[in-house]
Coordinates of C-alpha atoms (C1' of nucleotides) in Angstrom, one line a residue:
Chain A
X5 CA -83.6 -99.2 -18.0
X6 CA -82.7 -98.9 -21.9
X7 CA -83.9 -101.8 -23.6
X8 CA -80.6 -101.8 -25.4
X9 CA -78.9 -102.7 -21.9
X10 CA -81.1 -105.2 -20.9
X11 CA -80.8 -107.0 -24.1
X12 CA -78.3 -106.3 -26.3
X13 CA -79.4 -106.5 -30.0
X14 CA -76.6 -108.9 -31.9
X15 CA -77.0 -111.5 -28.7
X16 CA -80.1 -112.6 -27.8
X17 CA -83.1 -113.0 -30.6
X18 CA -81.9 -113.7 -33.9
X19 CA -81.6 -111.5 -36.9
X20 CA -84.3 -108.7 -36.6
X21 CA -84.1 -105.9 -34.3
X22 CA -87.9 -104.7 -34.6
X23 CA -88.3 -107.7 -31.6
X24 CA -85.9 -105.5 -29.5
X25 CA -86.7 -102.0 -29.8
X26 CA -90.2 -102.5 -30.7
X27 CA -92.1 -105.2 -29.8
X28 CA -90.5 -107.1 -26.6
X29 CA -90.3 -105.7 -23.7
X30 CA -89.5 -108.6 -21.5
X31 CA -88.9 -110.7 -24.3
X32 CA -92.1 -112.9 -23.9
X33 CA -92.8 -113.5 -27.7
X34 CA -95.8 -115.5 -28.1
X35 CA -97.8 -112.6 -30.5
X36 CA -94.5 -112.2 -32.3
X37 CA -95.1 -114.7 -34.6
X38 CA -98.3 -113.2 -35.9
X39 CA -95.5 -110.7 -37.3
X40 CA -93.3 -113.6 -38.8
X41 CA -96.0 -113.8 -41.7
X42 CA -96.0 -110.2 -42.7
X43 CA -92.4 -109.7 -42.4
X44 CA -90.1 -108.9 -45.5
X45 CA -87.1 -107.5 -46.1
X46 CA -86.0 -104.5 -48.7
X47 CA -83.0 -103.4 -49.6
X48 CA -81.9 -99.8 -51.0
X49 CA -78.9 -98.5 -52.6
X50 CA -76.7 -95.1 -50.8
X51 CA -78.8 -92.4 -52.5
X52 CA -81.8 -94.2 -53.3
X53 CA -85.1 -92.4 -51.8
X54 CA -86.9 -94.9 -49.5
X55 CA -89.6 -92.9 -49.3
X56 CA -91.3 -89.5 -50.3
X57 CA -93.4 -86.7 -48.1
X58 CA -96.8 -87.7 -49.0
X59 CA -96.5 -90.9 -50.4
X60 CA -98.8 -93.9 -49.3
X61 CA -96.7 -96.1 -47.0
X62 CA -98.4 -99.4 -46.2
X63 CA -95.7 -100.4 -44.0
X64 CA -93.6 -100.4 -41.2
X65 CA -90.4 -100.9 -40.8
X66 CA -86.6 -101.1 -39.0
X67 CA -83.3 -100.2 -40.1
X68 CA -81.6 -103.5 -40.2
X69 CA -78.1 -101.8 -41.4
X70 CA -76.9 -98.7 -43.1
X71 CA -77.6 -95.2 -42.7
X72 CA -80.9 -93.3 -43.1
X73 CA -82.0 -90.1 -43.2
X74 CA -85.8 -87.8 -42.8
X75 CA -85.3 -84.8 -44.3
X76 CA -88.3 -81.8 -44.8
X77 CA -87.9 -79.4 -47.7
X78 CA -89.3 -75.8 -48.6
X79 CA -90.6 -75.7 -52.6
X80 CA -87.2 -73.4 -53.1
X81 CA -85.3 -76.3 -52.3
X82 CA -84.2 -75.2 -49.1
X83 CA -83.7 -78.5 -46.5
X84 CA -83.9 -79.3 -43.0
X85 CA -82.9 -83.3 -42.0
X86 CA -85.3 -83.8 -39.1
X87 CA -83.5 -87.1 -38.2
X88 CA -80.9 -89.4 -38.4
X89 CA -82.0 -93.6 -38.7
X90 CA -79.2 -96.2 -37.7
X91 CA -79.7 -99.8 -37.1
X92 CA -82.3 -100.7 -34.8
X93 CA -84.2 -97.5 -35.4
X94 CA -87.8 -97.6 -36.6
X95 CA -89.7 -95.7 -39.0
X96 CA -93.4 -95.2 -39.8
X97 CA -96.3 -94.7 -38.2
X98 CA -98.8 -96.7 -36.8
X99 CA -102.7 -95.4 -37.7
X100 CA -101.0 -92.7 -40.8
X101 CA -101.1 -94.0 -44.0
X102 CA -98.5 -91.3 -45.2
X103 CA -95.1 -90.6 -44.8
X104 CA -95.0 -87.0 -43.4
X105 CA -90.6 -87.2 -44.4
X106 CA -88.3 -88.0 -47.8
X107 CA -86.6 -90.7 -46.3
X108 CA -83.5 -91.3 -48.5
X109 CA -80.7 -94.0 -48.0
X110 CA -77.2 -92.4 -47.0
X111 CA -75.2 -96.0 -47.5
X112 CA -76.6 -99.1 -48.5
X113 CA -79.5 -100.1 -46.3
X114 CA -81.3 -103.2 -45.1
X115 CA -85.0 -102.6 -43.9
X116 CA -86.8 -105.1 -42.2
X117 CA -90.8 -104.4 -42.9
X118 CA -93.9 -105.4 -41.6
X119 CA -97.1 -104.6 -43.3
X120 CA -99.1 -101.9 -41.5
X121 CA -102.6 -103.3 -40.9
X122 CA -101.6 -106.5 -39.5
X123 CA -98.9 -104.3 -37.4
X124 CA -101.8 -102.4 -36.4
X125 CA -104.0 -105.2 -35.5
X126 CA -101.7 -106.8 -32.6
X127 CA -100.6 -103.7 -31.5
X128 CA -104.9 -103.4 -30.5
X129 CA -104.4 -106.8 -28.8
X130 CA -101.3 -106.2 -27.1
X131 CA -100.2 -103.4 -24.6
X132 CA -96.5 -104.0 -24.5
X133 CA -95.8 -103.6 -28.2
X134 CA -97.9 -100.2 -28.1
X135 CA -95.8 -98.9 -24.8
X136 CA -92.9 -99.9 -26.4
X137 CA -93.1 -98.0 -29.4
X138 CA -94.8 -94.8 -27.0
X139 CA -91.0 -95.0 -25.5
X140 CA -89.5 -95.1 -28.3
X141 CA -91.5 -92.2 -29.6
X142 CA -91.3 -90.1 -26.6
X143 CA -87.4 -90.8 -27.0
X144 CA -87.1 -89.3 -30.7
X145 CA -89.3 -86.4 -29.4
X146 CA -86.5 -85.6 -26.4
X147 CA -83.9 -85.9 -29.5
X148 CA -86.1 -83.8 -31.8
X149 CA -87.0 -81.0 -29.2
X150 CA -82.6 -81.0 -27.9
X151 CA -82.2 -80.7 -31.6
X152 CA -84.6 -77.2 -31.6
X153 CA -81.8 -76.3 -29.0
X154 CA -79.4 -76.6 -31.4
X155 CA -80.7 -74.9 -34.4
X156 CA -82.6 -72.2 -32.8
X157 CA -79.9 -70.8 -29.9
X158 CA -76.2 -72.4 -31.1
X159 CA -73.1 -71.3 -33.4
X160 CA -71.7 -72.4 -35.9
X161 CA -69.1 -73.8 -33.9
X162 CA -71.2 -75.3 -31.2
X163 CA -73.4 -76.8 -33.7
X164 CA -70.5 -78.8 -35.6
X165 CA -69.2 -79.7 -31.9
X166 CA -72.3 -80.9 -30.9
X167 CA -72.7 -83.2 -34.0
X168 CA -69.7 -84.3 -33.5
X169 CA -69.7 -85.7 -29.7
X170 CA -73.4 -87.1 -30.5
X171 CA -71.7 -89.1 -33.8
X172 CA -68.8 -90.1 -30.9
X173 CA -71.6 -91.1 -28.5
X174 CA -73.5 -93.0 -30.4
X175 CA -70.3 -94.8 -31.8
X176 CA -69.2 -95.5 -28.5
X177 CA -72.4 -96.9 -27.4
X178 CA -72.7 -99.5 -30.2
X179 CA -69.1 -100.6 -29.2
X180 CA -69.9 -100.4 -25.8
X181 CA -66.8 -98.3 -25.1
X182 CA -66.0 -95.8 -22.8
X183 CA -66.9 -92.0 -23.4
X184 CA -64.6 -90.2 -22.1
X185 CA -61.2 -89.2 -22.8
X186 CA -59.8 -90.4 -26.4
X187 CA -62.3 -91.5 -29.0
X188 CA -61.8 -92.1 -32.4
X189 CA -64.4 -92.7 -35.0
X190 CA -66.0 -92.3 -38.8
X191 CA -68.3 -89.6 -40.0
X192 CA -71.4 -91.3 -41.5
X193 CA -72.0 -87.9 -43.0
X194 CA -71.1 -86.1 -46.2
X195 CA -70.2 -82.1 -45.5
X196 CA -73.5 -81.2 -47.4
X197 CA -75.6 -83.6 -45.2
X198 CA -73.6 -82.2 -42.0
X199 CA -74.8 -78.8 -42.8
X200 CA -78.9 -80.1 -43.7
X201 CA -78.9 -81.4 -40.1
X202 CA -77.3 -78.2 -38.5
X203 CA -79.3 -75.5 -40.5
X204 CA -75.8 -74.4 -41.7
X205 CA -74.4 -74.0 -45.6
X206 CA -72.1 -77.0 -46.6
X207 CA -69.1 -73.9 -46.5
X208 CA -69.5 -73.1 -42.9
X209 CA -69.6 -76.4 -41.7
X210 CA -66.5 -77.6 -43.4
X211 CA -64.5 -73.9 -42.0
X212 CA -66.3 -74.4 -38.7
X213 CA -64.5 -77.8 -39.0
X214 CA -61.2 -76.9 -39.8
X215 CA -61.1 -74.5 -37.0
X216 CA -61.8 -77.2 -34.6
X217 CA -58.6 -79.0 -35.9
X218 CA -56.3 -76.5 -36.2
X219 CA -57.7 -75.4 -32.5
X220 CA -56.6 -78.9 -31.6
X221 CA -60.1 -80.1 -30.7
X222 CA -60.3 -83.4 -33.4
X223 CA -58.0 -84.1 -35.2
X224 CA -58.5 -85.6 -38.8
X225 CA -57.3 -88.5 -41.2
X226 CA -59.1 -87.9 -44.4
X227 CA -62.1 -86.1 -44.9
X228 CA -64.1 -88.6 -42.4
X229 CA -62.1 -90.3 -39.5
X230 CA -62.2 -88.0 -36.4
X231 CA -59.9 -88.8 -33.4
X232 CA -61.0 -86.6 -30.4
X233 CA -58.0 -86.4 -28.2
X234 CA -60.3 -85.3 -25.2
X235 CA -64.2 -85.8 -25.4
X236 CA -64.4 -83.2 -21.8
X237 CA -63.2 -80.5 -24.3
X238 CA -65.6 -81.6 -27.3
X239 CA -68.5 -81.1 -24.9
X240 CA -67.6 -77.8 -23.9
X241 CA -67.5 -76.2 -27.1
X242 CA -70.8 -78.3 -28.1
X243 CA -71.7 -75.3 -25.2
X244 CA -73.3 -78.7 -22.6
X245 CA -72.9 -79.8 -19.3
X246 CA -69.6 -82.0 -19.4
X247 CA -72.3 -84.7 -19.0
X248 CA -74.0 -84.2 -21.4
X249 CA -77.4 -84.4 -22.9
X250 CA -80.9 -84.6 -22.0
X251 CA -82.3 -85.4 -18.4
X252 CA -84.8 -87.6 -18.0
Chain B
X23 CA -110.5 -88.4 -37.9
X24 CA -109.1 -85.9 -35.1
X25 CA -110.6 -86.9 -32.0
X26 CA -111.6 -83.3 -31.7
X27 CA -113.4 -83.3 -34.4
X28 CA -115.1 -86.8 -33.4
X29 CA -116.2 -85.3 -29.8
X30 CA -115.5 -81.6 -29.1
X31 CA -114.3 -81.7 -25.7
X32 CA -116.6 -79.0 -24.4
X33 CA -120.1 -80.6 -25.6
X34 CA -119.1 -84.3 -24.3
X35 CA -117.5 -85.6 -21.1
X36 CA -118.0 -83.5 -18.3
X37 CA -115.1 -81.6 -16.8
X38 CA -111.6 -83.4 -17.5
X39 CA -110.0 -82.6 -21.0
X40 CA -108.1 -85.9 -20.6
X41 CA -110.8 -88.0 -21.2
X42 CA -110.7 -86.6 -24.4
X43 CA -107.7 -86.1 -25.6
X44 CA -105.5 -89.0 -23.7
X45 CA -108.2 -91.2 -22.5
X46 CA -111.5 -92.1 -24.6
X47 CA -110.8 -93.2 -27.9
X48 CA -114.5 -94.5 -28.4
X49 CA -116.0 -93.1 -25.1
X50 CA -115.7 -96.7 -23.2
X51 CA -115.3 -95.8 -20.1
X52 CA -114.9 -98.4 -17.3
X53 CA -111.5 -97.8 -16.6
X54 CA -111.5 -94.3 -16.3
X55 CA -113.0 -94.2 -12.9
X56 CA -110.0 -95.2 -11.6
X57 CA -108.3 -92.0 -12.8
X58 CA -110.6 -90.2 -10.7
X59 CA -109.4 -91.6 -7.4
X60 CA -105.9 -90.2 -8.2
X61 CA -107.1 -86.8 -9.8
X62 CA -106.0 -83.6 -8.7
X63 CA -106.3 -79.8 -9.5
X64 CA -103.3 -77.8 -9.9
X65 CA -103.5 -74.2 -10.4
X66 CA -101.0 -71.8 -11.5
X67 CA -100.6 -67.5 -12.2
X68 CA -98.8 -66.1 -14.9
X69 CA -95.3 -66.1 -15.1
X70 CA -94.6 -69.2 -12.5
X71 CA -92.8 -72.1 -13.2
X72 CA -94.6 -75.2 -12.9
X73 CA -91.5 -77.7 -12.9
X74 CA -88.3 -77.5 -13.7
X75 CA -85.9 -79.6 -16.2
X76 CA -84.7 -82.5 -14.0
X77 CA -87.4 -82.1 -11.0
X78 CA -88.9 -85.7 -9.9
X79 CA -92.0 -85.9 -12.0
X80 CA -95.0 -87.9 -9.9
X81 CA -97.3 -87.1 -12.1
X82 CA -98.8 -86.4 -15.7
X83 CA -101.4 -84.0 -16.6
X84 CA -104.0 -82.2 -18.8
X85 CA -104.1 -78.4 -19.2
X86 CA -107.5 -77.6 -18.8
X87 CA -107.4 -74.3 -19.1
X88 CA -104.5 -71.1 -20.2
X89 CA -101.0 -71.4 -21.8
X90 CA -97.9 -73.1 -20.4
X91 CA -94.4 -73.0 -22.9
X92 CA -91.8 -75.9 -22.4
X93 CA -88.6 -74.7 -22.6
X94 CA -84.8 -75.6 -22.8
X95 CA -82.5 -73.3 -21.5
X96 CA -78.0 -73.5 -22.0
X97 CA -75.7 -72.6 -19.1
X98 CA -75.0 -69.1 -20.4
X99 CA -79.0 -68.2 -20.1
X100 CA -79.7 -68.8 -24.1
X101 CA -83.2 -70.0 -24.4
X102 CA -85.6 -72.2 -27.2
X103 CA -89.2 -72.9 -26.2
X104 CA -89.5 -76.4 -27.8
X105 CA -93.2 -76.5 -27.4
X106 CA -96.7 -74.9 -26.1
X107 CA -99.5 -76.1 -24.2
X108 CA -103.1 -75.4 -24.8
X109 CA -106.1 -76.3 -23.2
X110 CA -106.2 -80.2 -23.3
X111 CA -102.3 -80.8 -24.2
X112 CA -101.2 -83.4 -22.4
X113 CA -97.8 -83.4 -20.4
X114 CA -95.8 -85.5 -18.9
X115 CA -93.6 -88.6 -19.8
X116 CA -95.1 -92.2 -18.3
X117 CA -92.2 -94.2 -18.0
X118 CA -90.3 -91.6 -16.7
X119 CA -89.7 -90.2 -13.5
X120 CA -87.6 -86.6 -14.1
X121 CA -88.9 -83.4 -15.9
X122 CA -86.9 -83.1 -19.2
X123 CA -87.7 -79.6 -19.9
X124 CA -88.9 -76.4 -17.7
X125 CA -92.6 -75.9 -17.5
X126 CA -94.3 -72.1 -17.4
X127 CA -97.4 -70.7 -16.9
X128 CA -97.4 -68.1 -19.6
X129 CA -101.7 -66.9 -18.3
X130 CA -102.8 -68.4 -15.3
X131 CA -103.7 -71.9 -15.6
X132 CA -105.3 -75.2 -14.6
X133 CA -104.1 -78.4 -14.7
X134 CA -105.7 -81.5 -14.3
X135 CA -103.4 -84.0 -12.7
X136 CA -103.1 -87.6 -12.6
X137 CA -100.5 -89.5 -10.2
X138 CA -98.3 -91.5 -12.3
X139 CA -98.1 -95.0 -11.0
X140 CA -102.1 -95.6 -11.0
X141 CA -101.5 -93.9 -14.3
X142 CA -98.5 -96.2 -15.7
X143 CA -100.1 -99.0 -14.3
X144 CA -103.9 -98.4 -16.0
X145 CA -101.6 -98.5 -19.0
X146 CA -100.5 -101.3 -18.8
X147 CA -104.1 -102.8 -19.0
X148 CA -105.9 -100.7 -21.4
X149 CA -104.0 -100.6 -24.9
X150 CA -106.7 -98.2 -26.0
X151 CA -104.3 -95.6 -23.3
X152 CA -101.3 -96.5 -24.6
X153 CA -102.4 -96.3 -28.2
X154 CA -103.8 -92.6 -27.8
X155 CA -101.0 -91.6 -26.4
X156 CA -98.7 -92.7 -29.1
X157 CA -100.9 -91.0 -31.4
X158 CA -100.6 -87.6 -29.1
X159 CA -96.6 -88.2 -29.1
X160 CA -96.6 -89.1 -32.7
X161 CA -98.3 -85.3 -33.2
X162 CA -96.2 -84.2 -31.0
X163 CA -92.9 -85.3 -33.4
X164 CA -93.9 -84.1 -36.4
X165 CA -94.8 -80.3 -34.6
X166 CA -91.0 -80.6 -33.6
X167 CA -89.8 -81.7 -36.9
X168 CA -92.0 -78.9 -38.8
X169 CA -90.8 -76.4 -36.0
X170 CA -86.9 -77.9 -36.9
X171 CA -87.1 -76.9 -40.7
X172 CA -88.3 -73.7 -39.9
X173 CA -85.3 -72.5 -36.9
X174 CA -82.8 -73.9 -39.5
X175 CA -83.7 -72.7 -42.5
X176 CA -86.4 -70.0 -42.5
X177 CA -85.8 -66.5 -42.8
X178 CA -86.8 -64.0 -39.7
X179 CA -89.7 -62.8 -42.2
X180 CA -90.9 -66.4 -42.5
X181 CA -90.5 -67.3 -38.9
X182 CA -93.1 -64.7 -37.9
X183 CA -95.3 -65.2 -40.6
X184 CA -95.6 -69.2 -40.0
X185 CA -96.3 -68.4 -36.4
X186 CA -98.7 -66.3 -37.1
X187 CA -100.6 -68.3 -39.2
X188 CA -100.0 -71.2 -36.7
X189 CA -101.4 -69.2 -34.0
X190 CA -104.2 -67.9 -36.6
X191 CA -105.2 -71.9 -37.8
X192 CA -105.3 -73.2 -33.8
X193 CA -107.8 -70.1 -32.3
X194 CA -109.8 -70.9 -35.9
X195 CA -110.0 -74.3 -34.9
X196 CA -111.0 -74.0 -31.6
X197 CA -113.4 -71.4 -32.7
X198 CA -115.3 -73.8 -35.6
X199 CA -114.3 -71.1 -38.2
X200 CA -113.0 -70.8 -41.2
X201 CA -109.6 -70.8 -42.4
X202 CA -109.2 -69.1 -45.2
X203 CA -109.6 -65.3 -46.2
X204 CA -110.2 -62.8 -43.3
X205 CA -109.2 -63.9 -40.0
X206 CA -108.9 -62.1 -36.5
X207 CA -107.1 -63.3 -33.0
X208 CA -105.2 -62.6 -30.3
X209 CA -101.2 -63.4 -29.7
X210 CA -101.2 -65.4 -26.6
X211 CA -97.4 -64.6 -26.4
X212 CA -95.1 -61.6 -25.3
X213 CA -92.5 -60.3 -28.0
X214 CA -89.9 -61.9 -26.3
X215 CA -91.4 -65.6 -25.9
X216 CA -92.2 -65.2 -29.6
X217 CA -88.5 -64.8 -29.8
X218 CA -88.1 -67.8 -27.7
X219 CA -90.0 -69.7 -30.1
X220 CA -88.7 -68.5 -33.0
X221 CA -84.8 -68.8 -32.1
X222 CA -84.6 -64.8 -32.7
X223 CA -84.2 -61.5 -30.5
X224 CA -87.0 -59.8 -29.6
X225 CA -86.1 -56.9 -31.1
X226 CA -86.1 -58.8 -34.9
X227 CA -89.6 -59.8 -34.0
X228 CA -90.6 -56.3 -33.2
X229 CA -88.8 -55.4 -36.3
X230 CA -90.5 -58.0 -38.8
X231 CA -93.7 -57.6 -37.1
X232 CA -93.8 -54.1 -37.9
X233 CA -92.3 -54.9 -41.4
X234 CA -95.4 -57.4 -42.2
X235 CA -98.1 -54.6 -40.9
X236 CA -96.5 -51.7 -43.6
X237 CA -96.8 -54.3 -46.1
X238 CA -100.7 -54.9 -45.8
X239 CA -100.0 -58.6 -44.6
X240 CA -101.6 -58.1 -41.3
X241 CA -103.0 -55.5 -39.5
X242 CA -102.7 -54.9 -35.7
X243 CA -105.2 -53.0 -32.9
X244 CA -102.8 -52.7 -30.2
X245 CA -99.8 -55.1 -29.0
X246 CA -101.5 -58.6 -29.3
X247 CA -104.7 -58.1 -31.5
X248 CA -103.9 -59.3 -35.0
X249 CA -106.4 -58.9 -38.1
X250 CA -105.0 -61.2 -40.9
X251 CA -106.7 -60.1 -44.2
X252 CA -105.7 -62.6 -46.6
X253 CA -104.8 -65.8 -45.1
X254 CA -103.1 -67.3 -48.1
X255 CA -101.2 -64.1 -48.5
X256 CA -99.6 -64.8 -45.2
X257 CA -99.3 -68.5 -45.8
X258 CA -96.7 -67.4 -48.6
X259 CA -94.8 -65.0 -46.7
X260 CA -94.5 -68.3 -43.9
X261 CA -93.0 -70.5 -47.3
X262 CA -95.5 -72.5 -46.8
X263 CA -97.3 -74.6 -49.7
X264 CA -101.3 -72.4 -49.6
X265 CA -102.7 -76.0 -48.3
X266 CA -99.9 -75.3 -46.0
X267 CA -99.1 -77.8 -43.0
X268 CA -97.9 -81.0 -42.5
X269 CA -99.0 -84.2 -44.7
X270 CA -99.8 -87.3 -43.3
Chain C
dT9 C1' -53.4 -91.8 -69.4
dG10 C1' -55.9 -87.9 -69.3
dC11 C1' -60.9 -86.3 -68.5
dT12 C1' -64.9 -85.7 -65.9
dT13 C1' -67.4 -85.9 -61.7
dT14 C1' -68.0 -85.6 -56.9
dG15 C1' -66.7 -83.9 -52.5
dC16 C1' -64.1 -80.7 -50.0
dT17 C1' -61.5 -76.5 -48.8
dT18 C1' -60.3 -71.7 -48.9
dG19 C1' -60.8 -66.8 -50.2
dA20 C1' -63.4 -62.4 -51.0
dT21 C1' -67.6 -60.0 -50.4
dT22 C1' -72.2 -59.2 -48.8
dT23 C1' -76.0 -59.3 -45.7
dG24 C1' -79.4 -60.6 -42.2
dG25 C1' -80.0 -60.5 -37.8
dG26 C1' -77.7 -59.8 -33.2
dA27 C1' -76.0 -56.3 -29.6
dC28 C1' -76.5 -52.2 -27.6
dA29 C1' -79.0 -48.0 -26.7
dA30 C1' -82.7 -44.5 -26.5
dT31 C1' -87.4 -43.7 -26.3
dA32 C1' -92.4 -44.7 -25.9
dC33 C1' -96.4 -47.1 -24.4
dT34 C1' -99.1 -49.7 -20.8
dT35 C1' -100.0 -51.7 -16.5
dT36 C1' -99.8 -51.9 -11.6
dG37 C1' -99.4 -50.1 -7.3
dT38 C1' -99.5 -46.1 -3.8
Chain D
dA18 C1' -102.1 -38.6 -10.6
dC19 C1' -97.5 -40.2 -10.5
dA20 C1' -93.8 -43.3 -10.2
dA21 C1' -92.0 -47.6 -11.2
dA22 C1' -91.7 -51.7 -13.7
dG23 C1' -92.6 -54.3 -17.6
dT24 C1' -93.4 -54.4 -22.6
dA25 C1' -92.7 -52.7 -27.3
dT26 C1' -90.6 -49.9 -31.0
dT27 C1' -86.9 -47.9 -33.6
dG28 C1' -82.1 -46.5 -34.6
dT29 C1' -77.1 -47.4 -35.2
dC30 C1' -73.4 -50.3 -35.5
dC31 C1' -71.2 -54.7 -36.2
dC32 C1' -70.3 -59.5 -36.9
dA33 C1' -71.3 -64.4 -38.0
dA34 C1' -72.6 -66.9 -41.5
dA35 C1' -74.4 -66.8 -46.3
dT36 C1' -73.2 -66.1 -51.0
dC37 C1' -70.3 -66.0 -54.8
dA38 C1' -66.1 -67.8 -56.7
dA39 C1' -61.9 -70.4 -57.4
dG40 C1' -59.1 -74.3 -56.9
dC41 C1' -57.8 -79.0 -55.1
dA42 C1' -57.9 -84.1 -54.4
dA43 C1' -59.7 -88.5 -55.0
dA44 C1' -62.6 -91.7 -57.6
dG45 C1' -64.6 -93.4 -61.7
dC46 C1' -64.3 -94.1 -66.4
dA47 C1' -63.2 -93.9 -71.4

DNA sequence: TGCTTTGCTTGATTTGGGACAATACTTTGT
DNA sequence: ACAAAGTATTGTCCCAAATCAAGCAAAGCA
């Protein structure tokens, strides 16, 4: 019933993925054009910070391409990442006027933005686009709340194993291959972002690692590309059910 | 703008937190008598699951009155609670039709419960429904993603003290009170699904419990009755900025 | 071509919190 | 009033991951 199944994003509706993962759900589109006049696009550098805590944001908006990441921070510096944005995903909130996340570009990104009041406005007039994004929300809050698992109750090990088969996954998915058995793939990630996400120090994350190659887990080609010879074994260490993931 | 604040649920709408919290966003009310042809009580005592992870879900409800935890267990036993439920929390996922975490009365409570395809399908024709829920789910997120920075990257010391003062800001709220200075309430948690919260042992929470009452930063009549002296003393123990909380 | 910067790895040492264990307090039931 | 079960505190030991520190490799640049 994904909406990413029923309609997959580079085939059916032109160049802007907010129509699929937000607004249509069974593709009729005769409010979508009300959107057309309030669209733009903005483009950021890898580095660049879209977006900081606290900062007025008069927009929302949907990863077009790159990588993008919502991070929290303690004053001391200390960081958690609170989530990951790849194409398709949206960010902002309709009805806040602040970002409540530093949203900083980890490649060069393409956002594709709608201003908020007018967003706001035909999400009042139309109950699809408003149980659209309700899914979508209730989906990054089953990802959020799996990712609590992680942080709270895993090791070191199981974290890094579980990052890694969710990075596989999620590669897999967009390529629409298979997810089992031999996968091969690039990490989007730098060690120290690795280790924001896991609640881990950039150190133990690149140990952690090492010890899954020279266990014969992954194998590596560089610091990034990752061949898992056997995804069934992946899973285990990520300490899941060997299929994996959330319920429901 | 709370809704809360707007229309305390105890002075307004007769008997059904929902009204308030899920339902009503300006107190039209037309549609809502259809929620009362599918409307059911549910009790529960202290201690007994109300559903587990993967159970068929028929329906979504209102906790009208005690404490219920959701929680997310691994194979080997290790448990995170990944969120609690207070009077007038909403649970349940429209859309879906399994359980995606376990569900226990931590008092004895009582639920108010709505079948979910009259539900879904009232949905579908009130936007003001769908839009308050998003706004619920959109809470929701940023809980987890506040909870998230603190089980990665708080110390045990931290962890107690920012649920403390969690715990401290909610019974003010509830109560109409102040939240600064001197403040008194009662842990509505055991040691142990503190620890569950917290992603520690119950023995560390014992331990930094007892460490933050020899330092003067709370004081405590018994197990559960805490007297916090200086709120903003305790907000800096939690690392938190003294306006502390989320923004936006 | 060598110099600096950035990202990564590996080693040595320390430490915060987990594991295990003993004891005490508090309900609940008979 | 006592036993039994559940809940909480405290002590001792130990280990996983943090911290501190050194060195390597690739990329950018003068």
């Amino acid at each position: 019933m994904s909406h990413d199944d029923a309609h997959p994003v580079s085939l059916q509706c032109g160049d802007c993925p907010i129509r699929h993962r937000a607004v249509c759900a069974r593709c009729e589109s005769s409010e979508l054009d009300e959107l057309e006049a309030v669209k733009y696009y903005r483009s950021f550098e890898a580095g660049q910070t879209v977006i900081w805590s606290g900062d007025k944001m008069d927009f929302v908006a949907s990863v077009v391409s790159g990588i993008a990441t919502l991070t929290q921070t303690l004053e001391d510096g200390r960081t958690q990442m609170v989530g990951l944005l790849l194409p398709s995903d949206f960010v902002g909130r309709p009805g806040r006027d602040r970002a409540a996340y530093n949203v900083t570009a980890t490649t060069d990104i393409l956002m594709c933005c709608f201003r908020r009041k007018p967003f706001e406005e035909l999400m009042e007039r139309t109950p699809h686009l408003a149980q659209r994004l309700l899914q979508m929300t209730l989906d990054e809050l089953d990802a959020a709340r799996e990712w609590m698992l992680l942080l709270g109750r895993k090791t070191a090990r199981e974290k890094i194993a579980s990052l890694l088969s969710i990075v596989a996954r999620r590669d897999a998915s967009i390529r629409h291959r298979k997810l089992r058995g031999h996968l091969t793939f690039d990490l989007p990630l730098t060690r120290e972002a690795m280790a924001d996400y896991l609640g881990l120090t950039l150190e133990t994350v690149s140990r952690q690692i090492s010890a899954l190659k020279r266990d014969g887990v992954i194998e590596l080609e560089g610091k990034r590309h990752v061949t898992v010879p056997d995804m069934d074994r992946l899973l285990i260490e990520a300490g899941e059910d060997s299929d994996g993931g959330l319920i429901g």
